[in-house]
């Protein structure tokens, strides 16, 4: 499943980052525990597969976001290296023309 970088939530649109994904997964688990403590396990039995699926999707999104961040960092470093080489070559050409 491919996750977009933005999702809709109850409070509006938010940027997803790995930390938010972890926090939201923790909140879901805590809420499920509260419901179980209040109403018993039977009440949430049918919801458990859905919660497991949601947590798996969140974990997948977290991994995809981490990969995208790493790729962006690599591309940024490559771009900076190319820019430095371009500037060095430009300086050498200027020196040779003088």
PDB file of C-alpha atoms in Angstrom:
ATOM      1  CA  UNK A   1       0.000   0.000   0.000  1.00  0.00           C
ATOM      2  CA  UNK A   2       1.387   3.384  -0.976  1.00  0.00           C
ATOM      3  CA  UNK A   3       0.797   6.136   1.563  1.00  0.00           C
ATOM      4  CA  UNK A   4       0.503   9.780   0.692  1.00  0.00           C
ATOM      5  CA  UNK A   5       2.492  12.282   2.685  1.00  0.00           C
ATOM      6  CA  UNK A   6      -0.662  13.956   3.938  1.00  0.00           C
ATOM      7  CA  UNK A   7      -3.681  12.397   5.593  1.00  0.00           C
ATOM      8  CA  UNK A   8      -6.967  13.716   6.833  1.00  0.00           C
ATOM      9  CA  UNK A   9      -7.638  13.457  10.519  1.00  0.00           C
ATOM     10  CA  UNK A  10     -10.244  14.794  12.914  1.00  0.00           C
ATOM     11  CA  UNK A  11      -8.424  18.109  13.335  1.00  0.00           C
ATOM     12  CA  UNK A  12      -7.562  18.711   9.676  1.00  0.00           C
ATOM     13  CA  UNK A  13      -4.727  17.873   7.332  1.00  0.00           C
ATOM     14  CA  UNK A  14      -1.332  17.063   8.847  1.00  0.00           C
ATOM     15  CA  UNK A  15       2.075  16.198   7.464  1.00  0.00           C
ATOM     16  CA  UNK A  16       3.030  12.645   8.324  1.00  0.00           C
ATOM     17  CA  UNK A  17       6.456  11.926   9.671  1.00  0.00           C
ATOM     18  CA  UNK A  18       7.763   8.792  11.359  1.00  0.00           C
ATOM     19  CA  UNK A  19       7.352  10.309  14.840  1.00  0.00           C
ATOM     20  CA  UNK A  20       3.701  11.169  14.269  1.00  0.00           C
ATOM     21  CA  UNK A  21       3.036   7.663  12.962  1.00  0.00           C
ATOM     22  CA  UNK A  22       4.524   6.127  16.120  1.00  0.00           C
ATOM     23  CA  UNK A  23       2.563   8.502  18.336  1.00  0.00           C
ATOM     24  CA  UNK A  24      -0.716   7.777  16.568  1.00  0.00           C
ATOM     25  CA  UNK A  25      -0.156   4.014  16.783  1.00  0.00           C
ATOM     26  CA  UNK A  26       0.439   4.402  20.514  1.00  0.00           C
ATOM     27  CA  UNK A  27      -2.725   6.462  20.900  1.00  0.00           C
ATOM     28  CA  UNK A  28      -4.778   3.829  19.074  1.00  0.00           C
ATOM     29  CA  UNK A  29      -3.427   1.101  21.329  1.00  0.00           C
ATOM     30  CA  UNK A  30      -4.090   3.162  24.475  1.00  0.00           C
ATOM     31  CA  UNK A  31      -7.661   3.882  23.396  1.00  0.00           C
ATOM     32  CA  UNK A  32      -8.260   0.206  22.679  1.00  0.00           C
ATOM     33  CA  UNK A  33      -6.943  -0.691  26.142  1.00  0.00           C
ATOM     34  CA  UNK A  34      -9.277   1.899  27.720  1.00  0.00           C
ATOM     35  CA  UNK A  35     -12.289   0.440  25.903  1.00  0.00           C
ATOM     36  CA  UNK A  36     -11.315  -3.090  26.981  1.00  0.00           C
ATOM     37  CA  UNK A  37     -10.925  -1.998  30.622  1.00  0.00           C
ATOM     38  CA  UNK A  38     -14.255  -0.175  30.573  1.00  0.00           C
ATOM     39  CA  UNK A  39     -16.446  -2.558  28.584  1.00  0.00           C
ATOM     40  CA  UNK A  40     -14.574  -5.854  28.449  1.00  0.00           C
ATOM     41  CA  UNK A  41     -12.793  -7.747  25.697  1.00  0.00           C
ATOM     42  CA  UNK A  42     -15.982  -8.929  24.000  1.00  0.00           C
ATOM     43  CA  UNK A  43     -16.919  -5.415  22.957  1.00  0.00           C
ATOM     44  CA  UNK A  44     -13.772  -4.935  20.876  1.00  0.00           C
ATOM     45  CA  UNK A  45     -13.366  -8.474  19.530  1.00  0.00           C
ATOM     46  CA  UNK A  46     -14.635  -7.543  16.070  1.00  0.00           C
ATOM     47  CA  UNK A  47     -12.517  -4.376  16.035  1.00  0.00           C
ATOM     48  CA  UNK A  48      -9.200  -6.083  16.777  1.00  0.00           C
ATOM     49  CA  UNK A  49      -8.532  -7.209  13.156  1.00  0.00           C
ATOM     50  CA  UNK A  50      -9.208  -3.656  11.970  1.00  0.00           C
ATOM     51  CA  UNK A  51      -6.908  -2.179  14.598  1.00  0.00           C
ATOM     52  CA  UNK A  52      -4.187  -4.670  13.670  1.00  0.00           C
ATOM     53  CA  UNK A  53      -4.590  -3.735  10.001  1.00  0.00           C
ATOM     54  CA  UNK A  54      -4.440  -0.007  10.802  1.00  0.00           C
ATOM     55  CA  UNK A  55      -1.286  -0.472  12.879  1.00  0.00           C
ATOM     56  CA  UNK A  56       0.306  -2.503  10.070  1.00  0.00           C
ATOM     57  CA  UNK A  57      -0.545   0.236   7.574  1.00  0.00           C
ATOM     58  CA  UNK A  58       0.908   2.859   9.902  1.00  0.00           C
ATOM     59  CA  UNK A  59       4.104   0.806  10.240  1.00  0.00           C
ATOM     60  CA  UNK A  60       4.274   0.465   6.452  1.00  0.00           C
ATOM     61  CA  UNK A  61       3.777   4.209   6.012  1.00  0.00           C
ATOM     62  CA  UNK A  62       6.465   4.869   8.603  1.00  0.00           C
ATOM     63  CA  UNK A  63       8.910   2.658   6.689  1.00  0.00           C
ATOM     64  CA  UNK A  64       8.019   4.340   3.382  1.00  0.00           C
ATOM     65  CA  UNK A  65       8.475   7.787   4.899  1.00  0.00           C
ATOM     66  CA  UNK A  66      11.856   6.802   6.312  1.00  0.00           C
ATOM     67  CA  UNK A  67      12.909   5.502   2.876  1.00  0.00           C
ATOM     68  CA  UNK A  68      11.769   8.729   1.223  1.00  0.00           C
ATOM     69  CA  UNK A  69      13.651  10.824   3.761  1.00  0.00           C
ATOM     70  CA  UNK A  70      16.817   8.787   3.188  1.00  0.00           C
ATOM     71  CA  UNK A  71      16.426   9.088  -0.582  1.00  0.00           C
ATOM     72  CA  UNK A  72      15.910  12.838  -0.298  1.00  0.00           C
ATOM     73  CA  UNK A  73      19.049  13.147   1.821  1.00  0.00           C
ATOM     74  CA  UNK A  74      21.061  11.153  -0.739  1.00  0.00           C
ATOM     75  CA  UNK A  75      19.747  13.307  -3.581  1.00  0.00           C
ATOM     76  CA  UNK A  76      20.494  16.475  -1.630  1.00  0.00           C
ATOM     77  CA  UNK A  77      24.075  15.336  -0.973  1.00  0.00           C
ATOM     78  CA  UNK A  78      24.503  14.401  -4.651  1.00  0.00           C
ATOM     79  CA  UNK A  79      23.157  17.775  -5.750  1.00  0.00           C
ATOM     80  CA  UNK A  80      25.510  19.605  -3.390  1.00  0.00           C
ATOM     81  CA  UNK A  81      28.453  17.585  -4.715  1.00  0.00           C
ATOM     82  CA  UNK A  82      27.502  18.359  -8.313  1.00  0.00           C
ATOM     83  CA  UNK A  83      27.153  22.037  -7.481  1.00  0.00           C
ATOM     84  CA  UNK A  84      30.584  22.091  -5.834  1.00  0.00           C
ATOM     85  CA  UNK A  85      32.149  20.370  -8.856  1.00  0.00           C
ATOM     86  CA  UNK A  86      30.407  22.803 -11.204  1.00  0.00           C
ATOM     87  CA  UNK A  87      31.677  25.788  -9.236  1.00  0.00           C
ATOM     88  CA  UNK A  88      35.213  24.357  -9.132  1.00  0.00           C
ATOM     89  CA  UNK A  89      35.192  23.762 -12.912  1.00  0.00           C
ATOM     90  CA  UNK A  90      33.760  27.220 -13.487  1.00  0.00           C
ATOM     91  CA  UNK A  91      36.569  28.730 -11.388  1.00  0.00           C
ATOM     92  CA  UNK A  92      39.173  26.707 -13.320  1.00  0.00           C
ATOM     93  CA  UNK A  93      37.761  27.876 -16.660  1.00  0.00           C
ATOM     94  CA  UNK A  94      37.802  31.461 -15.462  1.00  0.00           C
ATOM     95  CA  UNK A  95      41.448  31.113 -14.376  1.00  0.00           C
ATOM     96  CA  UNK A  96      42.449  29.531 -17.693  1.00  0.00           C
ATOM     97  CA  UNK A  97      40.711  32.266 -19.670  1.00  0.00           C
ATOM     98  CA  UNK A  98      42.569  34.937 -17.725  1.00  0.00           C
TER      99      UNK A  98
END
